[in-house]
PDB file of C-alpha atoms in Angstrom:
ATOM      1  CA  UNK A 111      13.513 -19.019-196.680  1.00  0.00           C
ATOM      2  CA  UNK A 112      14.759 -16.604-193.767  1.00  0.00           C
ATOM      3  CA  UNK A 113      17.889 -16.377-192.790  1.00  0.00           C
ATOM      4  CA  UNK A 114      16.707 -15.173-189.868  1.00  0.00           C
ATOM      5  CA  UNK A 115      16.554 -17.026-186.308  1.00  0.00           C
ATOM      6  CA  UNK A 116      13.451 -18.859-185.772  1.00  0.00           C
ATOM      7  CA  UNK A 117      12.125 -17.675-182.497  1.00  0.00           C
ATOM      8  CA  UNK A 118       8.737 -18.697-180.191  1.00  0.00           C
ATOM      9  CA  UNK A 119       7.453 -16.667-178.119  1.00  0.00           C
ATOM     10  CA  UNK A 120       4.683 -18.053-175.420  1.00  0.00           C
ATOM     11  CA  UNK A 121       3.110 -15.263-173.009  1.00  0.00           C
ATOM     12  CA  UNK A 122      -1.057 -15.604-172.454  1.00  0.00           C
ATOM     13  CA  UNK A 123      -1.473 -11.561-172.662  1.00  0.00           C
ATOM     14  CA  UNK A 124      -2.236 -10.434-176.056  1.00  0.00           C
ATOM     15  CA  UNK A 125      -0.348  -7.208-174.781  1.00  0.00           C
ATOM     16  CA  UNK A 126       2.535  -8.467-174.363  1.00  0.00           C
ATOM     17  CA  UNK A 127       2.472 -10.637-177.219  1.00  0.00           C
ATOM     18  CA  UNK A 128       2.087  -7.133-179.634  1.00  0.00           C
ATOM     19  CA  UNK A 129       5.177  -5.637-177.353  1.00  0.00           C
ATOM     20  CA  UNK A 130       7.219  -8.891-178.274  1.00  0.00           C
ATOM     21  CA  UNK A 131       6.199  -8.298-182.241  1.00  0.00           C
ATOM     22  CA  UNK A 132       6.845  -4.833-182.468  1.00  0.00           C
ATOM     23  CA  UNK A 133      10.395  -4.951-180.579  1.00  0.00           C
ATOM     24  CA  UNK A 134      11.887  -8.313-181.788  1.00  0.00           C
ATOM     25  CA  UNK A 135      10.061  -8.640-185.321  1.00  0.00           C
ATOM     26  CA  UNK A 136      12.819  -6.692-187.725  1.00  0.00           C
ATOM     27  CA  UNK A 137      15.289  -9.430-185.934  1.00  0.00           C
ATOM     28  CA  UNK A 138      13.732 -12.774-185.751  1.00  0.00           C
ATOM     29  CA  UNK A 139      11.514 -15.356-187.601  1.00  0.00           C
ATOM     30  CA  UNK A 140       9.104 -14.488-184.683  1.00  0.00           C
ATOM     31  CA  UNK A 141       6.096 -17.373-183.925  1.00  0.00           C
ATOM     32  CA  UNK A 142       3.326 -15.838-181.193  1.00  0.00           C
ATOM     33  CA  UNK A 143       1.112 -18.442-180.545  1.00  0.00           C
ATOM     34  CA  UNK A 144      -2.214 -15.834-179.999  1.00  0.00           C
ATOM     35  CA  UNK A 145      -3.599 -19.073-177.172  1.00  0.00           C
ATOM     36  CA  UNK A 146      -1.717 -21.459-174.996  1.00  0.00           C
ATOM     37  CA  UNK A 147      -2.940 -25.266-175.159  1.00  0.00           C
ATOM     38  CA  UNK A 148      -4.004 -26.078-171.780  1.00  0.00           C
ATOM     39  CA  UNK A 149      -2.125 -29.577-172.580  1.00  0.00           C
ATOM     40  CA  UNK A 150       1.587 -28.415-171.398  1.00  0.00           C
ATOM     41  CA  UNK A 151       2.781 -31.723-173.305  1.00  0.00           C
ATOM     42  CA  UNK A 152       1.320 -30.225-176.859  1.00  0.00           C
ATOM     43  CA  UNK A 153       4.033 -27.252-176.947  1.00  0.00           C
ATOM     44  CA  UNK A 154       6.761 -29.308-178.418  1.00  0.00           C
ATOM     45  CA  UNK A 155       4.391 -29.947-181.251  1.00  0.00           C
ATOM     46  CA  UNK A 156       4.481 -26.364-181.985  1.00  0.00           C
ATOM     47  CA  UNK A 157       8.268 -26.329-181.557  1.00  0.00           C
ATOM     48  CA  UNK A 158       8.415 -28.972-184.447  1.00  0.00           C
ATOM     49  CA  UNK A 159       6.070 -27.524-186.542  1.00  0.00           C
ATOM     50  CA  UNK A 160       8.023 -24.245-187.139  1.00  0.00           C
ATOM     51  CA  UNK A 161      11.510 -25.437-186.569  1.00  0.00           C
ATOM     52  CA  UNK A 162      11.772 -23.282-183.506  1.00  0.00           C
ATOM     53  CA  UNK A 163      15.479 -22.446-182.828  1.00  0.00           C
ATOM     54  CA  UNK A 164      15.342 -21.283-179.715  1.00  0.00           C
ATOM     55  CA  UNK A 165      12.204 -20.511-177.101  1.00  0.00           C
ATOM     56  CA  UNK A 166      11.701 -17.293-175.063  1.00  0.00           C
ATOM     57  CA  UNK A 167       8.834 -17.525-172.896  1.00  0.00           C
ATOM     58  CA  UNK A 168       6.959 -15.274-169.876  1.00  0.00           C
ATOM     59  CA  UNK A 169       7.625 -16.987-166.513  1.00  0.00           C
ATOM     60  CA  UNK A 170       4.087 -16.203-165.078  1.00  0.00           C
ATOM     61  CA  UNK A 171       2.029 -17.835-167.966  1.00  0.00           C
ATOM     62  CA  UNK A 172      -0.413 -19.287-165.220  1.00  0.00           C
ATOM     63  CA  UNK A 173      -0.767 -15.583-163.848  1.00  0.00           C
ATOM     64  CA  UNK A 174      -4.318 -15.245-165.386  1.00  0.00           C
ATOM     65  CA  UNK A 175      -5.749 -18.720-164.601  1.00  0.00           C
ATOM     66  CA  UNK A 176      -5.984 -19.950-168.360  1.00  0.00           C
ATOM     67  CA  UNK A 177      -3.368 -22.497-167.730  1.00  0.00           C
ATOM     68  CA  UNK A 178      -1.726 -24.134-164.705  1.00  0.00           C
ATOM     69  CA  UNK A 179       1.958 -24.514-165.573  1.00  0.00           C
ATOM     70  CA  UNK A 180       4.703 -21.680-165.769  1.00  0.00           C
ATOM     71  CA  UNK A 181       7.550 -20.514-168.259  1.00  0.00           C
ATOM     72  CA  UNK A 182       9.728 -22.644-166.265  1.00  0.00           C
ATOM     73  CA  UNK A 183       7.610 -25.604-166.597  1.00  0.00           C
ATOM     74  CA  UNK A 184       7.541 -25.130-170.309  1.00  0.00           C
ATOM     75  CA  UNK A 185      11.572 -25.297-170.725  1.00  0.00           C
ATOM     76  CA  UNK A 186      11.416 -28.347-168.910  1.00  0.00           C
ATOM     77  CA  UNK A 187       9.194 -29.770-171.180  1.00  0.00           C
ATOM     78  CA  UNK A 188      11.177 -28.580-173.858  1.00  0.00           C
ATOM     79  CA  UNK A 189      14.579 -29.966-172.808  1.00  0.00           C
ATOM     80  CA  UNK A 190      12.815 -32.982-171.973  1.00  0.00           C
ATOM     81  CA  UNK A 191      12.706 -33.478-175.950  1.00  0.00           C
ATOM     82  CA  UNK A 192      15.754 -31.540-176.654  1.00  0.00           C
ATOM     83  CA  UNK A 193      18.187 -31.074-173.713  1.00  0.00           C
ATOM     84  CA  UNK A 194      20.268 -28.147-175.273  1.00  0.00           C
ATOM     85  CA  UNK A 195      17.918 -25.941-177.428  1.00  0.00           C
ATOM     86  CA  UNK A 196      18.418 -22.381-175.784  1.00  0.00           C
ATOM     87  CA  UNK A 197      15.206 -21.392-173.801  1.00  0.00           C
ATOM     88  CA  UNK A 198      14.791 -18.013-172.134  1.00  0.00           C
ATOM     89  CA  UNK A 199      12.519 -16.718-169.981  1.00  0.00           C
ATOM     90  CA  UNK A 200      11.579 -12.793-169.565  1.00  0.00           C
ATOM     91  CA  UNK A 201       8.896 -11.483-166.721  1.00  0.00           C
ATOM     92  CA  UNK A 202       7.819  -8.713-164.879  1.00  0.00           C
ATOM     93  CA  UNK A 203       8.823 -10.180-161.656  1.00  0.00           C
ATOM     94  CA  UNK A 204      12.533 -11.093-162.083  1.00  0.00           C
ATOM     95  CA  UNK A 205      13.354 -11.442-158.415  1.00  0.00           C
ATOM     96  CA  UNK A 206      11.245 -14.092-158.043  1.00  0.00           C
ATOM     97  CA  UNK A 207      11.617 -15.729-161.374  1.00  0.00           C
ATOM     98  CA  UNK A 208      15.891 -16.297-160.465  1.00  0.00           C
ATOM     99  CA  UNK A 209      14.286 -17.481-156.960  1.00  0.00           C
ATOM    100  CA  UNK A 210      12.040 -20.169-158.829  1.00  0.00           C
ATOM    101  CA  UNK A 211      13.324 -21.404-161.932  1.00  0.00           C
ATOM    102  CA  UNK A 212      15.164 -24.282-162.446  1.00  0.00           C
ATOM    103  CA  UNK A 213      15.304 -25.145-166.066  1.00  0.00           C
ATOM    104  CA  UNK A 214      15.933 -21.634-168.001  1.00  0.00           C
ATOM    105  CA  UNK A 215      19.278 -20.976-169.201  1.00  0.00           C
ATOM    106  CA  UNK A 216      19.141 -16.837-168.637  1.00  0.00           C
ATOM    107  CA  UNK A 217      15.942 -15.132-167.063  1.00  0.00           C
ATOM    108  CA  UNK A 218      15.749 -11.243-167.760  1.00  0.00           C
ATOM    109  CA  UNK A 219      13.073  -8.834-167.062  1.00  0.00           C
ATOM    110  CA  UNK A 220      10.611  -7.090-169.600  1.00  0.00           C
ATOM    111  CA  UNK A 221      11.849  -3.666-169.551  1.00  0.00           C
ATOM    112  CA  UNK A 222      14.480  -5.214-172.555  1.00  0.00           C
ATOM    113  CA  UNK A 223      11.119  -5.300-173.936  1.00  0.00           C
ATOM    114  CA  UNK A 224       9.740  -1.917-173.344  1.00  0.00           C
ATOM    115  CA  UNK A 225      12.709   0.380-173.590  1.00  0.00           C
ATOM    116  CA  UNK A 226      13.939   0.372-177.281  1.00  0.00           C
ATOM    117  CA  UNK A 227      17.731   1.052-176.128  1.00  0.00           C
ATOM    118  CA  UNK A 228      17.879  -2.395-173.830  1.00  0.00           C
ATOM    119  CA  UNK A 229      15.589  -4.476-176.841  1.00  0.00           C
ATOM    120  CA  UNK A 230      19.810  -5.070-178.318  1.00  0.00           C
ATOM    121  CA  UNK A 231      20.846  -6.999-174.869  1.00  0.00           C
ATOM    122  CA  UNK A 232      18.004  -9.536-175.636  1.00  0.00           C
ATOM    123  CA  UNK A 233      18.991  -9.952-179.378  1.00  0.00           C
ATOM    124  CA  UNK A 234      22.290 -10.346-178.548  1.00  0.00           C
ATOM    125  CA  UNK A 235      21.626 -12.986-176.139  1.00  0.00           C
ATOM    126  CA  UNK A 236      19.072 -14.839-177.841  1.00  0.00           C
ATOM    127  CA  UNK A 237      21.992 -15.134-180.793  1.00  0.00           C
ATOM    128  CA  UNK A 238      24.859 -15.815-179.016  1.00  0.00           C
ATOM    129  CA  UNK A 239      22.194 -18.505-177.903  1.00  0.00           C
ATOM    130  CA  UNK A 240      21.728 -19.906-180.611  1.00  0.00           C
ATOM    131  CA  UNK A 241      25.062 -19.454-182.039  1.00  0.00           C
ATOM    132  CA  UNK A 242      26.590 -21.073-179.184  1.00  0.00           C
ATOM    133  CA  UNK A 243      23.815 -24.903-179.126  1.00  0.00           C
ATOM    134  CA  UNK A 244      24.859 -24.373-183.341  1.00  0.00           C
ATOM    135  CA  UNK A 245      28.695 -24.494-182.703  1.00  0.00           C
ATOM    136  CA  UNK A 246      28.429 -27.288-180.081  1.00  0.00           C
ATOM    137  CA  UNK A 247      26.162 -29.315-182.705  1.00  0.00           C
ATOM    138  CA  UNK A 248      29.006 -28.344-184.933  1.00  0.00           C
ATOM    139  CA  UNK A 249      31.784 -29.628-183.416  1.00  0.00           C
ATOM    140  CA  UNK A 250      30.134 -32.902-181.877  1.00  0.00           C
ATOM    141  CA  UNK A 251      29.434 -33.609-186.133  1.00  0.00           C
ATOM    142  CA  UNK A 252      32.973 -32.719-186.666  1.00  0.00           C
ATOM    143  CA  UNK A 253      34.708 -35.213-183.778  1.00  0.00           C
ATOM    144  CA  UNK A 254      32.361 -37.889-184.988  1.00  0.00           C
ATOM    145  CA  UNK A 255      33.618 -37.361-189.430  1.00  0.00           C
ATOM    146  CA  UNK A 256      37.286 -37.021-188.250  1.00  0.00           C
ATOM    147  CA  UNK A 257      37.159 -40.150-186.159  1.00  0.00           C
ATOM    148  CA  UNK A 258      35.153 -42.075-188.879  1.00  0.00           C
ATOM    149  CA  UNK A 259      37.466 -41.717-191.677  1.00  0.00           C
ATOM    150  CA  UNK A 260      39.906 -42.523-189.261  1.00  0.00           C
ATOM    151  CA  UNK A 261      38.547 -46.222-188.667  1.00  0.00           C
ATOM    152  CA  UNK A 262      37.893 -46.544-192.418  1.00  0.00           C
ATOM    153  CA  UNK A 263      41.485 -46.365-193.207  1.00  0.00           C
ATOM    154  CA  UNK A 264      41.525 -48.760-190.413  1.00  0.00           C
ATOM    155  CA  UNK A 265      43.639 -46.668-188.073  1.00  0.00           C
ATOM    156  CA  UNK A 266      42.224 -47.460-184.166  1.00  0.00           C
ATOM    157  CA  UNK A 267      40.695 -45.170-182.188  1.00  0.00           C
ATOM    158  CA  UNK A 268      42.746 -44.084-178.482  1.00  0.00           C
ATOM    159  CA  UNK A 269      41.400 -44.150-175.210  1.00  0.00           C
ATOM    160  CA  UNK A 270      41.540 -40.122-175.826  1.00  0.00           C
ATOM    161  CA  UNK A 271      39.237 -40.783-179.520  1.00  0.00           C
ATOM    162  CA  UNK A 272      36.986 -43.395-178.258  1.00  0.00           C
ATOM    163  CA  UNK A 273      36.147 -40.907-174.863  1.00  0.00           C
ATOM    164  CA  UNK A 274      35.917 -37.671-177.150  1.00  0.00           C
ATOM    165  CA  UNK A 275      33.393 -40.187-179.685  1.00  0.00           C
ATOM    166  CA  UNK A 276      31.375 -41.066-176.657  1.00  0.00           C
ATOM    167  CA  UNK A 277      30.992 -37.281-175.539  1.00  0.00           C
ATOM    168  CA  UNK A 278      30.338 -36.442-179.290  1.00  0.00           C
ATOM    169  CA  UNK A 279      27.344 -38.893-179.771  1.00  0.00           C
ATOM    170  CA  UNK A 280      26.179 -38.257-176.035  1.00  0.00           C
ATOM    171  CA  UNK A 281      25.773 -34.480-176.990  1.00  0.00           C
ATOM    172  CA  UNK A 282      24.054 -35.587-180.570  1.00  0.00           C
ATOM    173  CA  UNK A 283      21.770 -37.592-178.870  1.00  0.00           C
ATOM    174  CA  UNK A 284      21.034 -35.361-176.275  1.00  0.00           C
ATOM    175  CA  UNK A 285      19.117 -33.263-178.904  1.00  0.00           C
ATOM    176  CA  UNK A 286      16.870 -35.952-179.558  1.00  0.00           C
ATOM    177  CA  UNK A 287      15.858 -37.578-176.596  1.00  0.00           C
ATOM    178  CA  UNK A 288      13.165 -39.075-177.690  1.00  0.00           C
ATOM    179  CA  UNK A 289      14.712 -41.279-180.089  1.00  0.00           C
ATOM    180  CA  UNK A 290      15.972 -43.397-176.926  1.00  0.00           C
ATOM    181  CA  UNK A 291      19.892 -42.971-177.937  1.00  0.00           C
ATOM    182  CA  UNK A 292      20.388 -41.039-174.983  1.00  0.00           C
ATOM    183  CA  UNK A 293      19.556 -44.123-172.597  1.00  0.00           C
ATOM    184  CA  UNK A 294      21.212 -46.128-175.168  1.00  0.00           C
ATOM    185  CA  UNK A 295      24.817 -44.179-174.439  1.00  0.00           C
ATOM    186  CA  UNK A 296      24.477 -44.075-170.643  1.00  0.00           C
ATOM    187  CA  UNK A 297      23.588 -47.916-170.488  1.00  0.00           C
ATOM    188  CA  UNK A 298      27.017 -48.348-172.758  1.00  0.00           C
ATOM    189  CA  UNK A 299      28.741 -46.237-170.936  1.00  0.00           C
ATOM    190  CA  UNK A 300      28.299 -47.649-167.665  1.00  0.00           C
ATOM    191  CA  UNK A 301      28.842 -51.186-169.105  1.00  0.00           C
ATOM    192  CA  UNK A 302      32.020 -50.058-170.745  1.00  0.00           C
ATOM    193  CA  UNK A 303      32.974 -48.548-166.646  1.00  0.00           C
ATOM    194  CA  UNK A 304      32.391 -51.761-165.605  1.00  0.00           C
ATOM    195  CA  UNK A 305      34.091 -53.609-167.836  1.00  0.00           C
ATOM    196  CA  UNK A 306      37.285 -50.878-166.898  1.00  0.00           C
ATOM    197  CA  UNK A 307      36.763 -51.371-163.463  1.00  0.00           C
ATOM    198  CA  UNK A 308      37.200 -55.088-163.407  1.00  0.00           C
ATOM    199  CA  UNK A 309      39.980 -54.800-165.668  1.00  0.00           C
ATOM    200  CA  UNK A 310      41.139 -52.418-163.170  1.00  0.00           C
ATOM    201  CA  UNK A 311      40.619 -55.073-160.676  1.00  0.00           C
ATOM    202  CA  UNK A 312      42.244 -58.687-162.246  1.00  0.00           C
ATOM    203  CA  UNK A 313      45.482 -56.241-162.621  1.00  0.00           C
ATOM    204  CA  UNK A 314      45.481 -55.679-158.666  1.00  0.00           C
ATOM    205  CA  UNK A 315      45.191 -59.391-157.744  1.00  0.00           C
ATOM    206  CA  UNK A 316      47.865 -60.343-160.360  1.00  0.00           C
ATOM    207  CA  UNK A 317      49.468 -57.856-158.823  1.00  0.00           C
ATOM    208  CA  UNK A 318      49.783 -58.979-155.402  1.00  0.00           C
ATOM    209  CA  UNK A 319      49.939 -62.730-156.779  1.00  0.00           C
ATOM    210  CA  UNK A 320      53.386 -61.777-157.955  1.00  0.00           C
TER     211      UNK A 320
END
């Protein structure tokens, strides 16, 4: 298997789609869907199906009239599923693009496409892209190990472990979200406010009872 970064690339012209392979092929795992599925839902299939580590897409995708959503719209999707998996978009019309989007991470134009001395900048930050949503995933895994073994030797957690646990499993579950853990975490984490705030709150009245 590769060790290379597993990398989709959505654009509807089969022009650009050739640029894309010949500039970013020696670097990536590339996937270049040749047709976009009218059925903006049906991408994340696609991410699934090739273990896609990371999603650079045109921002115009709708510019020919094959399909009605945009390279925004398809991060959104995306991060509907997964919340953190690094999503880029590149275009022609950049201005705009930093004007419109709402979802994408970085937005850069195509000439780091078509001049071979700028094709480097968009390696580097698809990878430190990557790197970055890998050392996060990291280090969530990590909090949540260390503070297991630590209740197995039945030490108990602080407030500091039991916050840094919650942040740990919120981020985990954040790149799944549609395993329902996500909801899951907010719904204990604003009973667990409550249940602070009226703690909070019997202290104050016994308080001024004194």
């Amino acid at each position: 298997m590769s060790d290379k970064i597993r990398l989709i690339y959505w654009d509807e012209e089969p022009s650009w789609q050739s640029q894309v392979h010949a500039a970013l092929n020696e670097y990536f795992e590339l996937i270049i869907p040749e047709e976009l599925p009218l059925d903006l839902q049906s991408l994340w299939n696609t991410v699934l199906e090739y273990g896609a580590q990371a999603i650079l897409v045109d921002y115009r995708l709708n510019g020919s009239g094959i399909v009605s959503y945009t390279g925004d719209e398809v991060i959104r999707e995306i991060h509907r599923h997964n919340k953190h998996l690094p999503a880029f978009i590149i275009t022609s019309f950049e201005e705009n693009a930093i004007v419109e989007c709402r979802e994408a991470q970085i937005i850069r134009g195509k000439e780091l496409i078509t001049k071979a001395d700028e094709t480097s900048k968009l390696v580097n930050i698809i990878t430190s892209g990557v790197n970055r949503y890998e050392i996060q995933k990291n280090s969530a895994e990590g909090v949540l190990i260390r503070l297991e073994d630590k209740l197995s030797k039945g030490i108990s957690l602080s407030d500091s472990d039991e916050l840094n646990k919650f942040e740990a499993e919120m981020y985990l579950a954040e790149l799944d979200m549609d395993s329902g853990a996500r909801n899951q975490m907010i719904t204990i984490g604003s009973e667990r406010n409550l249940i602070e705030m009226l703690a909070l709150a019997r202290e104050i009245v016994d308080l001024h009872k004194k």
